[in-house]
Coordinates of C-alpha atoms in Angstrom, one line a residue:
M1 CA 21.8 7.8 42.7
N2 CA 18.4 8.4 44.2
I3 CA 19.0 12.2 43.8
R4 CA 20.1 11.7 40.1
L5 CA 16.9 9.8 39.7
L6 CA 14.9 12.3 41.0
L7 CA 16.4 15.0 39.2
S8 CA 15.8 12.9 35.8
L9 CA 12.3 12.5 36.8
K10 CA 11.8 16.0 37.3
F11 CA 13.3 17.1 33.9
G12 CA 11.1 14.2 32.4
L13 CA 8.0 15.7 34.1
Q14 CA 8.9 19.2 33.1
F15 CA 9.2 18.2 29.4
I16 CA 5.9 16.5 29.5
N17 CA 4.5 19.7 30.6
Q18 CA 5.9 21.7 27.9
I19 CA 4.4 19.2 25.4
I20 CA 1.0 19.5 27.1
F21 CA 1.3 23.5 27.0
Y22 CA 2.3 23.7 23.5
T23 CA -0.2 21.2 22.4
V24 CA -3.0 23.2 24.3
K25 CA -1.4 26.4 22.5
M26 CA -1.6 24.9 19.0
V27 CA -5.2 23.5 19.6
E28 CA -6.2 27.2 20.6
I29 CA -4.3 28.8 17.8
T30 CA -5.8 26.4 15.1
N31 CA -9.2 26.5 16.6
S32 CA -9.3 30.5 16.3
V33 CA -7.5 30.3 13.0
V34 CA -9.5 27.9 10.9
T35 CA -13.0 28.6 11.3
S36 CA -14.4 27.2 8.1
E37 CA -17.8 28.1 6.4
L38 CA -18.6 24.7 4.9
F39 CA -20.5 24.7 1.9
I40 CA -23.3 22.1 2.7
S41 CA -26.4 24.3 2.9
L42 CA -28.7 24.9 0.0
R43 CA -29.2 28.6 1.0
C44 CA -26.9 29.4 3.7
T45 CA -23.6 28.0 5.2
N46 CA -23.1 26.4 8.5
R47 CA -20.1 27.5 10.6
I48 CA -17.8 24.8 12.0
K49 CA -14.3 24.5 13.6
K50 CA -11.9 22.7 11.7
K51 CA -8.4 22.0 13.0
S52 CA -5.1 21.8 11.0
S53 CA -4.1 18.5 12.3
F54 CA -1.6 15.6 11.5
K55 CA -2.5 11.7 11.5
C56 CA -1.6 11.5 15.2
S57 CA -2.4 8.1 15.1
G58 CA -0.1 7.4 12.5
I59 CA 2.5 6.8 15.3
F60 CA 0.9 3.8 16.6
V61 CA 0.4 2.5 12.8
S62 CA 3.8 2.9 11.0
P63 CA 6.7 2.5 13.7
T64 CA 7.1 -1.2 12.9
S65 CA 7.1 -0.7 9.4
A66 CA 9.7 2.2 9.4
L67 CA 12.0 -0.1 11.8
E68 CA 11.8 -3.0 9.7
R69 CA 12.9 -1.2 6.5
S70 CA 15.4 0.9 8.1
G71 CA 17.1 -2.2 10.1
S72 CA 18.5 -0.2 13.2
V73 CA 17.3 1.8 16.0
G74 CA 19.7 4.9 15.1
F75 CA 18.9 4.9 11.5
C76 CA 15.2 4.8 12.3
L77 CA 15.4 7.9 14.5
I78 CA 17.2 9.6 11.7
V79 CA 14.5 8.6 9.2
W80 CA 11.6 10.0 11.6
T81 CA 13.8 13.2 12.4
T82 CA 14.4 13.7 8.5
C83 CA 10.6 13.1 7.7
G84 CA 9.9 15.9 10.2
V85 CA 12.1 18.1 8.6
L86 CA 10.7 17.4 5.1
S87 CA 7.6 18.0 6.2
L88 CA 8.2 21.2 7.5
L89 CA 10.0 22.2 4.3
G90 CA 6.7 20.9 2.3
A91 CA 4.6 22.7 4.6
L92 CA 6.2 26.0 4.1
A93 CA 6.1 25.8 0.6
F94 CA 2.5 25.0 0.8
A95 CA 2.1 28.1 2.8
E96 CA 3.2 30.2 0.2
L97 CA 0.8 28.6 -2.4
S98 CA -1.8 29.1 0.0
T99 CA -1.4 32.9 -0.5
V100 CA -0.7 32.9 -4.2
V101 CA -3.8 30.8 -4.8
P102 CA -6.3 31.5 -1.9
R103 CA -8.7 28.7 -2.7
S104 CA -10.0 25.7 -0.8
G105 CA -8.7 22.4 -2.1
A106 CA -4.8 22.6 -1.6
E107 CA -3.0 20.7 -4.4
Y108 CA -6.1 20.4 -6.5
A109 CA -6.6 23.9 -6.6
Y110 CA -2.9 24.8 -7.0
F111 CA -2.6 22.5 -10.3
I112 CA -5.6 24.2 -11.8
E113 CA -4.0 27.5 -11.2
A114 CA -0.6 26.4 -12.3
F115 CA -1.0 23.9 -15.1
S116 CA -4.6 24.9 -16.8
P117 CA -2.8 28.0 -18.6
L118 CA -0.3 26.0 -20.1
H119 CA -2.1 23.9 -22.4
R120 CA -5.8 23.7 -23.4
Y121 CA -6.1 19.8 -23.3
A122 CA -3.2 18.8 -21.0
G123 CA -3.3 21.9 -18.6
Q124 CA -6.3 20.3 -16.4
I125 CA -5.0 16.7 -16.5
P126 CA -3.0 17.1 -13.3
A127 CA -5.9 18.6 -11.5
F128 CA -8.3 15.9 -12.8
I129 CA -5.9 13.0 -11.6
C130 CA -5.5 14.3 -8.4
S131 CA -9.1 14.3 -7.8
W132 CA -9.8 10.9 -9.5
V133 CA -6.8 9.3 -7.1
Y134 CA -7.7 11.1 -3.9
V135 CA -11.5 10.6 -4.0
L136 CA -11.4 7.2 -5.7
L137 CA -8.2 5.5 -4.2
L138 CA -6.1 7.4 -1.9
R139 CA -8.4 8.7 0.9
P140 CA -10.4 5.3 1.1
A141 CA -7.0 3.5 1.4
E142 CA -6.1 5.8 4.4
V143 CA -9.2 5.3 6.2
A144 CA -9.0 1.5 5.7
V145 CA -5.6 1.7 7.4
V146 CA -6.5 3.7 10.2
M147 CA -9.7 1.5 10.6
L148 CA -7.6 -1.8 10.6
T149 CA -5.6 -0.3 13.0
F150 CA -8.5 0.5 15.3
A151 CA -9.8 -3.1 15.1
E152 CA -6.2 -4.4 16.0
Y153 CA -5.9 -2.3 19.2
S154 CA -9.5 -2.8 20.0
V155 CA -9.2 -6.4 20.5
Q156 CA -6.1 -6.3 22.7
P157 CA -7.8 -5.7 26.2
F158 CA -9.6 -8.9 25.6
S159 CA -6.7 -10.9 24.1
G160 CA -6.8 -13.3 27.1
Y161 CA -10.3 -14.1 26.2
L162 CA -9.5 -14.5 22.4
S163 CA -6.1 -16.4 22.8
N164 CA -7.8 -19.8 21.9
L165 CA -9.2 -18.2 18.6
P166 CA -7.4 -19.9 15.4
E167 CA -5.5 -17.1 13.5
E168 CA -7.9 -17.1 10.7
S169 CA -10.7 -16.6 12.9
M170 CA -9.0 -13.6 14.5
L171 CA -8.3 -11.9 11.3
K172 CA -11.8 -12.1 10.4
L173 CA -13.0 -10.8 13.7
K174 CA -10.7 -7.8 13.5
K175 CA -11.9 -6.9 9.9
L176 CA -15.5 -7.3 11.2
I177 CA -14.7 -5.0 14.0
A178 CA -13.0 -2.5 11.5
I179 CA -16.1 -2.7 9.2
L180 CA -18.5 -2.0 12.1
A181 CA -16.4 1.1 12.9
L182 CA -16.4 2.0 9.4
G183 CA -20.1 1.9 9.4
L184 CA -20.3 4.1 12.5
I185 CA -18.0 6.8 11.1
T186 CA -19.8 6.8 7.9
Y187 CA -23.3 7.4 9.8
I188 CA -21.7 10.0 11.9
N189 CA -20.6 12.0 8.9
L190 CA -23.9 11.3 7.0
T191 CA -26.1 12.6 10.1
S192 CA -24.7 15.9 11.2
V193 CA -21.6 18.3 10.9
K194 CA -22.4 19.3 14.7
L195 CA -22.0 15.7 15.9
Y196 CA -18.8 15.5 13.8
V197 CA -17.4 18.3 15.7
K198 CA -18.0 17.1 18.9
V199 CA -17.0 13.5 18.3
Q200 CA -13.7 15.0 17.0
N201 CA -12.8 17.2 19.8
I202 CA -13.2 14.3 22.2
F203 CA -10.9 12.0 20.3
T204 CA -8.4 14.7 19.8
V205 CA -7.9 14.9 23.5
C206 CA -7.4 11.0 23.3
K207 CA -4.9 11.1 21.0
V208 CA -2.7 13.5 22.8
V209 CA -3.2 11.6 26.3
A210 CA -2.1 8.2 24.7
C211 CA 1.2 10.0 23.3
I212 CA 1.9 11.5 26.5
F213 CA 1.2 8.0 28.3
V214 CA 4.1 6.5 26.2
I215 CA 6.6 9.5 26.6
S216 CA 6.2 9.7 30.4
G217 CA 6.4 5.8 30.8
G218 CA 9.3 5.8 28.6
I219 CA 11.2 8.6 30.4
W220 CA 10.7 6.6 33.6
W221 CA 12.0 3.5 32.0
L222 CA 15.2 5.2 30.7
C223 CA 15.7 6.9 34.3
T224 CA 15.7 3.7 35.9
G225 CA 18.7 2.7 33.9
H226 CA 17.2 0.3 30.8
T227 CA 19.4 1.8 28.1
E228 CA 21.1 -1.4 26.9
L229 CA 19.0 -1.6 23.6
L230 CA 20.3 1.9 22.7
K231 CA 23.9 0.9 23.1
K232 CA 24.7 0.0 19.2
P233 CA 22.1 2.2 17.4
F234 CA 23.5 1.5 13.9
D235 CA 23.9 -2.3 14.0
G236 CA 22.1 -3.8 10.9
T237 CA 21.4 -0.4 9.2
T238 CA 19.9 -1.1 5.6
D239 CA 22.0 -0.5 2.6
S240 CA 19.2 -0.7 0.0
P241 CA 17.7 2.4 -1.4
G242 CA 14.4 0.8 -1.9
N243 CA 14.1 0.0 2.0
V244 CA 15.1 3.6 2.7
A245 CA 12.6 5.0 0.3
L246 CA 9.9 2.4 2.1
A247 CA 11.0 3.5 5.4
F248 CA 10.6 7.1 4.6
Y249 CA 7.0 6.1 3.1
S250 CA 6.0 4.7 6.9
G251 CA 7.5 8.0 8.5
L252 CA 5.9 10.4 6.2
W253 CA 2.6 8.8 6.3
A254 CA 2.6 9.6 9.9
Y255 CA 3.5 13.1 9.4
D256 CA 0.9 13.5 6.7
G257 CA -1.7 16.2 7.3
W258 CA 0.4 19.4 7.2
T259 CA -1.7 20.2 4.2
S260 CA -4.9 20.5 6.3
A261 CA -4.9 24.2 6.6
A262 CA -4.5 24.9 2.8
I263 CA -7.6 22.8 2.2
V264 CA -9.9 25.4 3.7
T265 CA -7.7 28.5 2.6
E266 CA -10.7 30.5 1.7
E267 CA -12.3 30.3 5.0
I268 CA -8.9 31.0 7.3
Q269 CA -8.9 34.3 8.4
K270 CA -5.9 36.3 7.7
P271 CA -4.3 33.0 5.8
E272 CA -1.1 34.9 5.1
V273 CA -0.4 35.1 9.0
N274 CA -2.2 32.3 10.4
I275 CA -1.5 29.3 8.1
L276 CA 2.3 30.1 8.8
R277 CA 1.9 30.2 12.3
S278 CA 0.0 27.4 12.9
I279 CA 2.9 25.3 10.6
L280 CA 5.6 26.8 12.6
I281 CA 4.1 25.5 15.8
A282 CA 2.6 22.1 14.7
V283 CA 5.3 20.8 12.6
P284 CA 8.3 21.0 15.0
L285 CA 5.8 19.9 18.0
I286 CA 4.8 16.6 16.3
T287 CA 8.5 16.0 15.2
V288 CA 9.5 16.0 18.9
L289 CA 6.7 14.0 19.9
Y290 CA 7.2 11.4 17.2
V291 CA 11.0 11.0 17.7
S292 CA 10.5 10.8 21.5
M293 CA 7.8 8.2 21.0
N294 CA 9.9 6.0 18.9
L295 CA 12.8 6.5 21.1
M296 CA 10.6 5.3 24.0
Y297 CA 9.4 2.0 22.0
M298 CA 12.9 1.1 21.1
A299 CA 14.3 1.5 24.5
A300 CA 12.0 -1.2 25.8
L301 CA 11.5 -3.3 22.8
T302 CA 13.8 -5.2 20.8
I303 CA 14.0 -5.0 16.9
P304 CA 12.4 -8.5 16.5
E305 CA 9.9 -7.7 19.2
M306 CA 8.7 -4.4 17.6
V307 CA 8.7 -6.1 13.9
S308 CA 6.6 -9.2 15.0
A309 CA 4.3 -7.2 17.4
P310 CA 0.9 -6.5 15.7
A311 CA 0.2 -3.8 18.2
V312 CA 3.6 -2.2 19.1
A313 CA 2.1 0.1 21.7
V314 CA 0.1 -2.6 23.6
L315 CA 3.5 -4.8 23.7
W316 CA 5.3 -1.7 25.0
A317 CA 2.7 -1.0 27.7
E318 CA 2.8 -4.6 29.0
K319 CA 6.5 -4.4 29.5
V320 CA 6.8 -0.9 31.0
L321 CA 3.4 0.1 32.8
P322 CA 1.9 -1.5 35.8
S323 CA -0.7 -4.2 34.7
W324 CA -3.3 -2.2 36.2
L325 CA -2.6 0.9 34.1
S326 CA -1.5 -1.1 30.5
F327 CA -5.2 -1.1 29.3
V328 CA -4.9 2.9 28.8
I329 CA -3.0 2.3 25.7
P330 CA -5.0 0.3 23.5
V331 CA -8.0 2.0 24.4
G332 CA -6.2 5.4 23.9
V333 CA -4.9 4.3 20.7
A334 CA -8.5 2.7 19.3
L335 CA -9.8 5.9 20.2
S336 CA -7.3 8.2 18.2
T337 CA -7.4 6.1 15.5
F338 CA -11.0 6.1 15.2
G339 CA -11.1 10.1 15.4
C340 CA -8.4 10.0 12.6
S341 CA -10.6 8.0 10.2
L342 CA -13.5 10.1 10.9
S343 CA -11.6 13.2 10.2
I344 CA -10.1 11.9 6.6
Q345 CA -13.7 10.7 5.5
F346 CA -14.9 14.3 6.7
G347 CA -12.2 15.9 4.7
V348 CA -12.5 14.2 1.4
S349 CA -16.0 15.4 0.9
R350 CA -14.6 18.9 0.8
L351 CA -12.4 17.9 -2.1
C352 CA -15.7 16.3 -3.6
Y353 CA -17.5 19.4 -3.7
V354 CA -14.7 21.5 -5.0
A355 CA -14.0 18.9 -7.8
G356 CA -17.6 18.3 -8.4
S357 CA -18.4 22.1 -9.1
E358 CA -15.3 21.8 -11.6
G359 CA -16.7 18.7 -13.4
H360 CA -13.9 16.5 -12.5
V361 CA -15.9 14.1 -10.4
P362 CA -19.6 13.1 -11.0
R363 CA -21.6 16.2 -9.8
V364 CA -23.7 14.3 -7.7
F365 CA -20.9 14.0 -5.3
S366 CA -21.0 17.6 -4.4
Y367 CA -24.7 17.5 -3.6
V368 CA -26.3 17.6 -0.1
H369 CA -28.7 16.1 1.6
I370 CA -31.9 18.1 1.7
A371 CA -33.0 18.1 5.4
K372 CA -29.4 17.1 7.0
M373 CA -27.0 19.4 5.0
T374 CA -24.4 16.9 4.5
P375 CA -22.8 15.6 1.3
S376 CA -24.3 12.1 2.1
A377 CA -23.7 10.9 -1.5
A378 CA -20.0 11.6 -1.3
V379 CA -19.8 10.1 2.2
A380 CA -21.8 6.9 1.4
F381 CA -19.5 6.5 -1.7
Q382 CA -16.1 6.9 0.4
G383 CA -17.7 4.4 2.7
L384 CA -18.2 2.0 0.1
L385 CA -14.5 2.3 -1.4
T386 CA -13.0 2.0 2.0
L387 CA -14.9 -1.2 2.7
F388 CA -13.4 -2.5 -0.7
C389 CA -9.8 -1.5 0.6
M390 CA -10.0 -3.2 3.9
L391 CA -11.4 -6.5 2.2
L392 CA -8.6 -6.6 -0.3
G393 CA -5.4 -5.1 1.5
D394 CA -3.2 -5.4 4.7
I395 CA -1.7 -2.3 6.8
I396 CA 1.5 -2.1 5.2
A397 CA 0.8 -2.9 1.9
L398 CA -2.0 0.2 2.0
I399 CA 0.3 2.5 3.7
E400 CA 3.3 1.9 1.0
F401 CA 0.6 2.2 -1.8
A402 CA -0.9 5.3 -0.2
S403 CA 2.5 7.1 0.2
F404 CA 3.6 6.5 -3.1
L405 CA 0.5 8.1 -4.4
T406 CA 0.7 10.9 -2.0
W407 CA 4.2 12.1 -2.9
V408 CA 3.6 12.1 -6.5
F409 CA 1.3 14.8 -5.7
Y410 CA 3.5 16.5 -3.3
G411 CA 6.1 16.5 -6.0
L412 CA 3.6 18.4 -8.6
A413 CA 2.7 20.7 -5.8
M414 CA 6.3 21.9 -5.6
L415 CA 6.5 22.1 -9.4
S416 CA 3.1 24.2 -9.2
L417 CA 5.1 26.6 -7.0
I418 CA 8.2 26.8 -9.0
I419 CA 6.0 27.1 -12.3
M420 CA 3.9 30.2 -10.5
R421 CA 7.0 31.9 -9.7
R422 CA 7.6 32.5 -13.5
T423 CA 3.7 32.9 -14.7
K424 CA 2.6 34.9 -11.7
P425 CA 5.8 36.9 -10.6
D426 CA 3.5 39.9 -9.5
A427 CA 1.0 37.8 -7.5
S428 CA 0.5 38.8 -3.8
R429 CA 3.2 36.9 -1.8
P430 CA 3.1 37.9 2.1
Y431 CA 5.4 34.9 2.6
A432 CA 8.1 33.8 0.0
V433 CA 9.7 30.3 0.7
P434 CA 13.6 30.3 -0.6
I435 CA 13.3 28.7 -3.9
L436 CA 15.5 26.0 -3.0
I437 CA 12.8 24.4 -0.6
P438 CA 10.3 23.6 -3.4
W439 CA 13.6 22.2 -5.7
L440 CA 14.5 20.1 -2.6
V441 CA 11.1 18.7 -1.9
L442 CA 10.5 17.8 -5.5
L443 CA 13.8 16.0 -5.8
V444 CA 12.9 14.0 -2.6
S445 CA 9.5 13.3 -4.1
I446 CA 10.9 11.8 -7.4
F447 CA 13.4 9.6 -5.3
L448 CA 10.3 8.3 -3.2
A449 CA 8.1 7.6 -6.2
V450 CA 10.8 5.9 -8.5
T451 CA 13.1 4.4 -6.3
P452 CA 10.6 1.5 -4.8
I453 CA 9.4 0.9 -8.2
V454 CA 13.1 0.1 -9.6
H455 CA 14.4 -1.5 -6.6
E456 CA 11.4 -3.5 -5.2
P457 CA 8.9 -3.4 -8.0
S458 CA 5.4 -4.8 -6.8
P459 CA 1.9 -5.1 -8.5
K460 CA 0.4 -2.2 -6.3
Y461 CA 2.7 0.4 -7.9
L462 CA 1.8 -0.9 -11.4
F463 CA -2.0 -0.8 -10.3
A464 CA -1.4 2.8 -9.2
L465 CA 0.0 3.9 -12.6
L466 CA -2.6 2.0 -14.5
F467 CA -5.2 3.7 -12.4
I468 CA -3.6 7.1 -13.3
L469 CA -3.8 6.2 -17.1
G470 CA -7.4 5.0 -16.9
G471 CA -8.3 8.5 -15.3
I472 CA -6.7 10.1 -18.2
A473 CA -8.8 8.2 -20.6
I474 CA -12.0 9.1 -18.5
Y475 CA -10.8 12.9 -18.5
H476 CA -10.4 12.9 -22.2
T477 CA -14.0 11.4 -22.9
Y478 CA -15.9 13.0 -20.1
V479 CA -14.2 16.2 -19.2
Y480 CA -12.4 17.4 -22.5
K481 CA -15.2 15.9 -24.8
K482 CA -17.9 16.4 -22.3
V483 CA -19.4 13.3 -23.6
R484 CA -23.0 12.7 -21.6
S485 CA -25.0 9.5 -21.5
I486 CA -28.3 9.0 -20.6
L487 CA -27.5 6.1 -18.4
A488 CA -24.8 8.5 -16.5
M489 CA -27.8 10.7 -16.1
R490 CA -30.3 8.0 -14.8
I491 CA -27.7 6.8 -12.5
T492 CA -27.1 10.4 -11.1
Y493 CA -31.2 10.5 -10.5
L494 CA -31.0 7.2 -8.8
I495 CA -28.2 8.4 -6.4
Q496 CA -30.1 11.4 -5.7
A497 CA -33.2 9.6 -5.0
L498 CA -31.7 7.2 -2.9
C499 CA -29.4 9.6 -1.0
L500 CA -31.9 12.6 -0.8
V501 CA -29.5 15.0 -2.4
V502 CA -29.6 18.2 -4.4
A503 CA -27.3 20.6 -6.0
P504 CA -26.3 23.2 -3.2
D505 CA -26.8 26.2 -5.7
K506 CA -30.3 25.3 -6.4
E507 CA -33.3 27.3 -4.8
N508 CA -35.5 24.3 -4.5

């Protein structure tokens, strides 16, 4: 028995070593591949390194929701594996799109190229709605989710001292911590791109370390014979299509980020080679990592324990790790989520720049600070929108809301690829995905977008649809008709004065 245990531990350590090795290789490749010239200077560009990354902190946010909607351990693991495969297929389709449309902006750029030539009026609506929803709703909601998770894990090391607080006071404390953290990430993104890069590099390491701790501890737990919770893996599996779709929402939200390289296509060296390479390394690696972590969670915790736990990784650490080591998990997760939210807020400023240059968002959000060379108006605006989302929503509702909108746009991106196969047959395609893949991802996107509305209608989905319709009205008035008002000009001048920003193409 001891020899078997030693062999199992040896295998586990070799597995962890391989994860560390390939994680380091992935970071090396993406560091060398994605060196982006961010357009944040008036007369020149500053060079920074921007990594193609996933929401690694998503695995600490959404496993509870995915398991609750799945109903069983076995089906939940199938959901997480399928989400990884679906993300890989979508990422491969984006790899082709990035060569056909070698512009930064990902979905936004693809919609302009695919739909604009089709109709003078309606052709630009998908791109406008994309920028409208991403800038005003989707990215702020995502940052709010991650910031609330940061607050949840930040208080865990002090839970013994806070146990006497009423539940309402604890909720207020967590929201206060989330708001303070939001202020800090907004300050970092306002202050300096170099500061952002340094902070982000540190927190990327924290993400990997936290994941390795969970996997290594889980392997030890299984090797010591604790397998009783995995003996009936499919007991309680849901039969509701709505629950299946919502389970996929939670899993796919954690995988989201596979479009990162496409956002900065123009600045990638040899994008036709390096985007595909980074996808083929990163997506399978993250899939193995996520499925392994969920398996380790479920081997130690019952379904009721996971569903009721506000911070599932902390509960897992208390049960599996020695008491003197359990604090590592909440600290690692808190740092991981902080870095993730910092990255999301930083990335949306690029979309503001591209959309502002097209006139699809107020141009002032593409302006840069006269001294710090950061898009301070866009960053401050994103901070305010995120604050609004944090005050109004909880984590699970925000995830389902954000995932619904995300997969609407991913479906449109697949449709863009299918359209450009016909409208641009002679375009350069160093890599062409089998046409079955975009059709499959498109059908899955339709299922994910429609099923929850039909089976579990909720006001949040109605709000999303009304928001999109409101965007069409804004497009008709201010983009197509080009209506300009004195009030809008005065607001622009006021924002410029408050944020000290100017148009990046101005000499003075």
